Short mmCIF file of C-alpha atoms in Angstrom, two decimals:
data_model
loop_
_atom_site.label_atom_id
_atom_site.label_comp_id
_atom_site.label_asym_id
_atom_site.label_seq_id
_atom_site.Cartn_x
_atom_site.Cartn_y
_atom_site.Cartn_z
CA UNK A 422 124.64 -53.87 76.57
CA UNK A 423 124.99 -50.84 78.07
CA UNK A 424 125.74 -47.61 75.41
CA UNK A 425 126.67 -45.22 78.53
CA UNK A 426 123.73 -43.29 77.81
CA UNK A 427 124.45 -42.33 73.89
CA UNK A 428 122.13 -44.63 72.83
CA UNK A 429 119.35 -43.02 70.29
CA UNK A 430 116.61 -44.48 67.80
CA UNK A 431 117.44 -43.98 64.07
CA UNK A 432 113.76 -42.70 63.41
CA UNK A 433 112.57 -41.28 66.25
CA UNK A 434 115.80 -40.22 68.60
CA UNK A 435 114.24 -41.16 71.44
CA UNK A 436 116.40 -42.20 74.45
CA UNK A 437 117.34 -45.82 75.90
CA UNK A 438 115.13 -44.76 78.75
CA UNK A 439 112.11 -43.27 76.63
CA UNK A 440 112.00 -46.50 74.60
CA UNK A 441 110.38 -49.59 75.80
CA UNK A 442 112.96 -51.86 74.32
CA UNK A 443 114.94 -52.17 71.17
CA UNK A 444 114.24 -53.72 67.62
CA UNK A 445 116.13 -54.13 63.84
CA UNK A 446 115.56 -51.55 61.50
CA UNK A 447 117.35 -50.78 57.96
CA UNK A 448 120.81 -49.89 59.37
CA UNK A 449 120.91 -53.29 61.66
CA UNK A 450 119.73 -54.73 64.74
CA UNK A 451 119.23 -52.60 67.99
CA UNK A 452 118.84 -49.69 65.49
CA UNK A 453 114.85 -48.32 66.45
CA UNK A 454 113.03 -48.37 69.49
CA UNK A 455 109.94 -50.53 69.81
CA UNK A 456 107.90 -48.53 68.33
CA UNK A 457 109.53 -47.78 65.18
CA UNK A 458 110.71 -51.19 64.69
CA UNK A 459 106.38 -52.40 64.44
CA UNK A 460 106.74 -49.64 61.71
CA UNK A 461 109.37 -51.02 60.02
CA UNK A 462 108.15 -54.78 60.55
CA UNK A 463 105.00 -53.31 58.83
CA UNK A 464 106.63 -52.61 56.06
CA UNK A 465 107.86 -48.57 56.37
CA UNK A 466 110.76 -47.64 55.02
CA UNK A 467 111.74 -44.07 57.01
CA UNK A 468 110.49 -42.17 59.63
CA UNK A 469 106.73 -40.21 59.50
CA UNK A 470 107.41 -36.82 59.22
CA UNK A 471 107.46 -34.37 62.06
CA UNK A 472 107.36 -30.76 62.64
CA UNK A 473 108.94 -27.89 63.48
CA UNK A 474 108.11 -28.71 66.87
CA UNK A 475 108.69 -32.34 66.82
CA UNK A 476 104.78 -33.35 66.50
CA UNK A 477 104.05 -36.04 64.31
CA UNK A 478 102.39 -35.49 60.71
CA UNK A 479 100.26 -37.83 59.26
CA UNK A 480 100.83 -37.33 55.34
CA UNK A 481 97.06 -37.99 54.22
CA UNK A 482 95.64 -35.24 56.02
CA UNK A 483 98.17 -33.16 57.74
CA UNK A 484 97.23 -34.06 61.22
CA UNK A 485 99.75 -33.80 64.00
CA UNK A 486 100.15 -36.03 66.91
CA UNK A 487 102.35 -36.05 70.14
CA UNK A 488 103.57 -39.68 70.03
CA UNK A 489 104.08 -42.06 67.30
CA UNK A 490 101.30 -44.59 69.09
CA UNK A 491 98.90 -41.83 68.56
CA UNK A 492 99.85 -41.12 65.00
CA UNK A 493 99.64 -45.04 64.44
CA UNK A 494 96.13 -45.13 65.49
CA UNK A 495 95.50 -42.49 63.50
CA UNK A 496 96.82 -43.46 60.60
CA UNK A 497 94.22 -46.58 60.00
CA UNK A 498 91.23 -44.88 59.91
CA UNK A 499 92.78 -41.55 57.66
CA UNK A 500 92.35 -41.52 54.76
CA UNK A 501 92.72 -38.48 53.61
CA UNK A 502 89.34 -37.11 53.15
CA UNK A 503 88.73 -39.45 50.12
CA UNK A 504 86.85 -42.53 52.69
CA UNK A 505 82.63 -42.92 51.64
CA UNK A 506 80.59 -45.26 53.32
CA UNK A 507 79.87 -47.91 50.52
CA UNK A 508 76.31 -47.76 51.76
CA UNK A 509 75.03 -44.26 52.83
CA UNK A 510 77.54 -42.33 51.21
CA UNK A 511 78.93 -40.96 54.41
CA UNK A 512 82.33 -39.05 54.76
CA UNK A 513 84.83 -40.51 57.69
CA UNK A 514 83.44 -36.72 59.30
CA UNK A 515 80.15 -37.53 59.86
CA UNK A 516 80.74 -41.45 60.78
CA UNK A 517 81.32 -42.67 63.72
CA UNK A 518 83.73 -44.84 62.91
CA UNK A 519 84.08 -47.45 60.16
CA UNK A 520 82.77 -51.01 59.91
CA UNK A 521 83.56 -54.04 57.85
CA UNK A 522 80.81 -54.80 55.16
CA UNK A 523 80.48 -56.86 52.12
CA UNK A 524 82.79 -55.22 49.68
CA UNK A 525 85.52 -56.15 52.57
CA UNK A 526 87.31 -54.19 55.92
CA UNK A 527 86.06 -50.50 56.81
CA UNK A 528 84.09 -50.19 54.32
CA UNK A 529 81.05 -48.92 55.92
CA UNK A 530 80.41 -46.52 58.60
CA UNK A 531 79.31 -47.74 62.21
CA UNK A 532 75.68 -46.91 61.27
CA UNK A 533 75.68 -49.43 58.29
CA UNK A 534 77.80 -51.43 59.44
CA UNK A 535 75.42 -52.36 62.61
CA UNK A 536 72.96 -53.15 59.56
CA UNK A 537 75.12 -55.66 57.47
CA UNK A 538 75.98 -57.16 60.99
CA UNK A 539 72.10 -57.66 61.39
CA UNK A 540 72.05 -59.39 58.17
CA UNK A 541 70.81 -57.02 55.70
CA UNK A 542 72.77 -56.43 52.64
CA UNK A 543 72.21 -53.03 51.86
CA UNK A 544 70.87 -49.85 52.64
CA UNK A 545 67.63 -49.05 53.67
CA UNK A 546 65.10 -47.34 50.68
CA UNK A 547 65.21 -43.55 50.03
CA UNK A 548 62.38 -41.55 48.74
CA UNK A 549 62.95 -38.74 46.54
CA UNK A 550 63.70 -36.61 48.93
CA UNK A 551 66.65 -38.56 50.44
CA UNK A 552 64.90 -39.52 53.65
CA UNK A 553 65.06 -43.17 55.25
CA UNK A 554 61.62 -45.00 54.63
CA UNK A 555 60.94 -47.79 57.69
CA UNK A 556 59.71 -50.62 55.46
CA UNK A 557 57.36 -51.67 57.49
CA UNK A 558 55.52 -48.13 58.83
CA UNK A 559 56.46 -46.34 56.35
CA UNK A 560 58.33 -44.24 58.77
CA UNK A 561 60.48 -40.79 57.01
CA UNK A 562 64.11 -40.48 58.61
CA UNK A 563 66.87 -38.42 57.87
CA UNK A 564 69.35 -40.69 59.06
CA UNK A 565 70.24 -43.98 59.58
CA UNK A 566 70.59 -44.32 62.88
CA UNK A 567 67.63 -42.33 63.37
CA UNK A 568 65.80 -45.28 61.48
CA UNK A 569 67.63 -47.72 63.26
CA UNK A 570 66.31 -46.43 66.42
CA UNK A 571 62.66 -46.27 65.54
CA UNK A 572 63.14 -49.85 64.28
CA UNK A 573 63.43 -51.21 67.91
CA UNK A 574 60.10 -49.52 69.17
CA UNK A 575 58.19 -49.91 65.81
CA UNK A 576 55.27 -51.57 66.56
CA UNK A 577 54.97 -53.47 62.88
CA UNK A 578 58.12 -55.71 64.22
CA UNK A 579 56.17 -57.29 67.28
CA UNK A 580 55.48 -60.70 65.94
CA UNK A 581 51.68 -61.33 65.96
CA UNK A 582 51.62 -65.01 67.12
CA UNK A 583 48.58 -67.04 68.89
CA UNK A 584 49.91 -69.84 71.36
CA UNK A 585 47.83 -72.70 71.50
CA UNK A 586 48.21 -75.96 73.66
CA UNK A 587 50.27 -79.16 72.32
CA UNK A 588 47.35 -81.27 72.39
CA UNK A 589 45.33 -78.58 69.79
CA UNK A 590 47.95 -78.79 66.98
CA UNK A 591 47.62 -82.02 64.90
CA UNK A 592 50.13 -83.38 62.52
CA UNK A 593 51.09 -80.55 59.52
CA UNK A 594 49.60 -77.90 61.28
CA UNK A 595 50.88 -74.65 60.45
CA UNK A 596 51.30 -73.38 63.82
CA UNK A 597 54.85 -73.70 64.57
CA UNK A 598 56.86 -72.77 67.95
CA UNK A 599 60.82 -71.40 67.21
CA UNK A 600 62.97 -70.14 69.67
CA UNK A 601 63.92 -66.41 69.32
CA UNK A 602 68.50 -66.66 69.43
CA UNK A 603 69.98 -64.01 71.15
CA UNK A 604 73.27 -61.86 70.12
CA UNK A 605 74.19 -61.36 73.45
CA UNK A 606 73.11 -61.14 77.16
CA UNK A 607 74.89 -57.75 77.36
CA UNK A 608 71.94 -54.94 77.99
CA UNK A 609 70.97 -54.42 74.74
CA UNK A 610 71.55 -50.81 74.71
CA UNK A 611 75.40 -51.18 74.48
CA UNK A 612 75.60 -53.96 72.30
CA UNK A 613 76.37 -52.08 69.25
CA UNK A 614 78.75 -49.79 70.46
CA UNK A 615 80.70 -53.40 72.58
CA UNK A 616 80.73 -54.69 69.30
CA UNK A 617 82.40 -51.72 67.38
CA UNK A 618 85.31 -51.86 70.76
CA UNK A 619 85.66 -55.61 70.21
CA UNK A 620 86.19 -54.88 66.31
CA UNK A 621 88.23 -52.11 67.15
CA UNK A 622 90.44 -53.91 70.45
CA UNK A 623 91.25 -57.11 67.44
CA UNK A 624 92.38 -54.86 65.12
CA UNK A 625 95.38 -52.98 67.33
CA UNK A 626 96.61 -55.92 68.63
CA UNK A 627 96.88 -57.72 64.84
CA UNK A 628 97.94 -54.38 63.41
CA UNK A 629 99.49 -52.26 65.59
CA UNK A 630 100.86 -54.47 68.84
CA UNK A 631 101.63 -51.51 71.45
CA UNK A 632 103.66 -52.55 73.99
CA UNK A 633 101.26 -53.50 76.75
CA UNK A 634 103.52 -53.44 80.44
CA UNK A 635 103.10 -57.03 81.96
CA UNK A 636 101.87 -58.77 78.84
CA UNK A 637 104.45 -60.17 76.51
CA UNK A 638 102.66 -62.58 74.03
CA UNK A 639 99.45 -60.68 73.40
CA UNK A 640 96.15 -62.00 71.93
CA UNK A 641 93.12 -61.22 70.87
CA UNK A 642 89.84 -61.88 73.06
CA UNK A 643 86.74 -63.66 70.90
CA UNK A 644 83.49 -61.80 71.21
CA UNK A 645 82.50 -64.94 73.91
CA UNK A 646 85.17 -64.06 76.00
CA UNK A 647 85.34 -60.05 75.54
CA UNK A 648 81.42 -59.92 76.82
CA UNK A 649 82.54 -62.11 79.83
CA UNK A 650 84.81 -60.25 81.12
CA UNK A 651 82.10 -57.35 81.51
CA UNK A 652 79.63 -59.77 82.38
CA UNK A 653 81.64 -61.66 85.26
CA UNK A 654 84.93 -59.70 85.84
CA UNK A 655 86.02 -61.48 89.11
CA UNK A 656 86.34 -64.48 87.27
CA UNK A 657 89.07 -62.56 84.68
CA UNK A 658 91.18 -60.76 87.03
CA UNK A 659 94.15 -63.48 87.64
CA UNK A 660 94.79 -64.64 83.89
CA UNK A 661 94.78 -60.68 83.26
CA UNK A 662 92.48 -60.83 80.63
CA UNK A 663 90.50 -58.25 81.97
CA UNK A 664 93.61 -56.37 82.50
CA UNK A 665 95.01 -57.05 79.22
CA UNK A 666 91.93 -55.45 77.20
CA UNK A 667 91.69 -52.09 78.63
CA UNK A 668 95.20 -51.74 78.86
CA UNK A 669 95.93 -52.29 75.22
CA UNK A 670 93.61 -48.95 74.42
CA UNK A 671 95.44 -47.03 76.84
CA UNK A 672 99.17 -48.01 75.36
CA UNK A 673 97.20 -46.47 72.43
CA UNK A 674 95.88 -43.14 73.64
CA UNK A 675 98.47 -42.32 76.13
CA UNK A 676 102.54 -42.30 75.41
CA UNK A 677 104.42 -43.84 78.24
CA UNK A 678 106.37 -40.34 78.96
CA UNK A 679 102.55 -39.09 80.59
CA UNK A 680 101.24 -41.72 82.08
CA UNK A 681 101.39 -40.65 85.44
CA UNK A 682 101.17 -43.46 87.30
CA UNK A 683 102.70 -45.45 84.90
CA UNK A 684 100.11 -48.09 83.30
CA UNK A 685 99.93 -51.61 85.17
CA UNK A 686 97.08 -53.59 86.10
CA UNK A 687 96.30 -51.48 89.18
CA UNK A 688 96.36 -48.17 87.68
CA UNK A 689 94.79 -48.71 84.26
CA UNK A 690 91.22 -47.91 85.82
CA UNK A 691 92.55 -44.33 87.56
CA UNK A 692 94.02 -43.67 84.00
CA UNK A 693 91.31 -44.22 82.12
CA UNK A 694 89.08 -42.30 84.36
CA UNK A 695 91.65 -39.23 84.27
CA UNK A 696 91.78 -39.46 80.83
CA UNK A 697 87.58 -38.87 80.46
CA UNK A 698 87.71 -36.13 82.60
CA UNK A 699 90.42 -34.58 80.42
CA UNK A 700 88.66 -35.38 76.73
CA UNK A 701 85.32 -36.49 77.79
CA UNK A 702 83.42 -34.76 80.56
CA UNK A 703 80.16 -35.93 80.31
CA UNK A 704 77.12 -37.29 81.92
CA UNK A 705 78.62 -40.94 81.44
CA UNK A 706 82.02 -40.19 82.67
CA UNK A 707 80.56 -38.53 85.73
CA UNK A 708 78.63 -41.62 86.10
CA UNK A 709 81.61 -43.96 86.39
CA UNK A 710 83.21 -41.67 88.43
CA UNK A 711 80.61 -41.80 90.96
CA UNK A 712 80.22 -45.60 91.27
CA UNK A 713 84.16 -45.70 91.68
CA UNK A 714 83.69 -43.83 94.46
CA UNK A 715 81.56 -45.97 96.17
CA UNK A 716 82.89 -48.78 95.28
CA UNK A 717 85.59 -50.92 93.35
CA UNK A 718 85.71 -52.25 89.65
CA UNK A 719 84.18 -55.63 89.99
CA UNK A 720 81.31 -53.92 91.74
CA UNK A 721 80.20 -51.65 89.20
CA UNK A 722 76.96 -51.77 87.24
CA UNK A 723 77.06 -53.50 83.94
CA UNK A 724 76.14 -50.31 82.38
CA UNK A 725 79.28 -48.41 84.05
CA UNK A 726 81.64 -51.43 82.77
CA UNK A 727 80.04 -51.35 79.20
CA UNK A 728 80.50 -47.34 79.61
CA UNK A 729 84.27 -47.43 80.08
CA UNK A 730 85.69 -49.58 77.52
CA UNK A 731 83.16 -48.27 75.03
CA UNK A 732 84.41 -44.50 75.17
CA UNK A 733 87.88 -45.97 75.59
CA UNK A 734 87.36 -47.18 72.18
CA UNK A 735 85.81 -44.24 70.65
CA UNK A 736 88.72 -42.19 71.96
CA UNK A 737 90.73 -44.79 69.89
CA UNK A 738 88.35 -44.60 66.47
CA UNK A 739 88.68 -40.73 67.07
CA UNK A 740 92.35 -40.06 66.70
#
């Protein structure tokens, strides 16, 4: 009911009309906002900490943030300066971003984790030095994704094969025909950074659930549907799938009180492109911004959609 205006969260003291709705919290039910209340569901006790100004602190590695969303996403990738990459030996620094691996969740950096995804199981050989050796050139890198991307053009990985008509091979011959399976039909250039956003898009919605405006029982695309929805948009537009996904990253990186419009299924696009020029000025946002201009979402190159919700998630992996 109404509360005449007097109304404030427990945690956070934000306003009836800054919150997004109400939840429990350890003093009863309508006590926190939204926001706190996923905090509390998750198992937190009290408030973060905030400063002098009212920022929010992240404990591990003194941080601050403007909104608790931003602090949230934060707060799964911080660790406090302690985080190695199982593999290469990385710091969470120099990665760029953290991947699941074989010892379990983020336990490898994006580089490695791109590997293990491949199918190896560890890293690639060092020579004394501490440089990357291509196994099959015997190529010298200093990093992994620098060996990564010689590994595409290396010429030792064309497969030497000779074709030869049906009627030439007799029973047991060696000579065998297997079709070569695909990951995905997505240009191959974005595929490992799509598959870091899909990683990164399941994770807030099991983990953190922002409130997304519109969408009240959000789920989690699977990889099938998450490249569809880049590959043939118009078909995703009414069941707001398409919606759904790139407005879940902005409830993320933007706190209600600024979006300006607020964020519905017409304005996520504008937002997200406002919020590239603000943070991310380059050569790829200027490139979506010039295909918008010409013409509307469903219309854009498959590189341009790729673009957008792959620096949408590395804004995310970066707070």
């Amino acid at each position: 009911g109404c509360t005449g205006g007097t109304w404030r969260c427990d945690w956070c003291s934000c306003t009836e009309q800054e919150a997004s709705g109400k939840a429990p919290g350890p003093k009863g039910s309508r006590t926190l906002c939204s926001l706190c209340g996923s905090r509390f569901r998750a198992g937190h006790t009290e408030a973060p900490a905030r400063t002098e100004d009212g920022a929010y602190l992240c404990r591990g590695c003194g941080r601050v943030f403007e909104s608790i969303v931003a602090l949230g996403g934060h707060t799964r990738f911080c660790d406090g300066g302690t985080w190695r990459c199982s593999w290469c030996k990385c710091s969470a620094q120099e990665a760029s971003g953290k991947s699941p691996g074989p010892d379990g969740p983020k336990t490898l950096c994006s580089a490695c984790g791109s590997r293990f995804r491949a199918g190896h199981i560890g890293p690639p050989p060092q020579d004394e030095d501490g440089m990357y050796v291509c196994p099959l050139c015997d190529g010298r890198f200093a990093t992994i994704p620098g060996l990564g991307s010689h590994r595409r053009f290396c010429e030792s990985l064309q497969p030497v094969s000779t074709l030869r008509d049906d009627n030439e091979l007799t029973s047991g011959s060696p000579v065998v025909a297997l079709p070569i399976t695909k990951i995905s039909t997505l240009p191959e250039s974005h595929i490992s950074s799509l598959l870091e956003a899909w990683d990164t898009l399941v994770f807030i919605i099991h983990r953190i659930s922002p409130p997304v405006p519109g969408i009240s029982d959000l789920q989690p695309p699977s990889w099938e549907e998450f490249q569809a929805i880049l590959i043939e948009p118009y078909k995703y537009i009414k069941n707001m799938l398409l919606h759904s996904v790139h407005m879940t990253f902005l409830a993320c990186l933007l706190p209600a009180s600024k979006m300006d419009p607020p964020l519905t299924p017409f304005t996520w696009l504008s937002l997200s492109l406002m919020y590239f020029k603000r943070h991310q000025n380059d050569d790829d946002t200027r490139l979506i911004e010039s295909e918008l201009f010409r013409t509307e979402y469903e219309e854009l190159s498959i590189d341009a959609r790729c673009l957008i919700i792959s620096k949408l998630a590395k804004s995310e992996q970066a707070i």
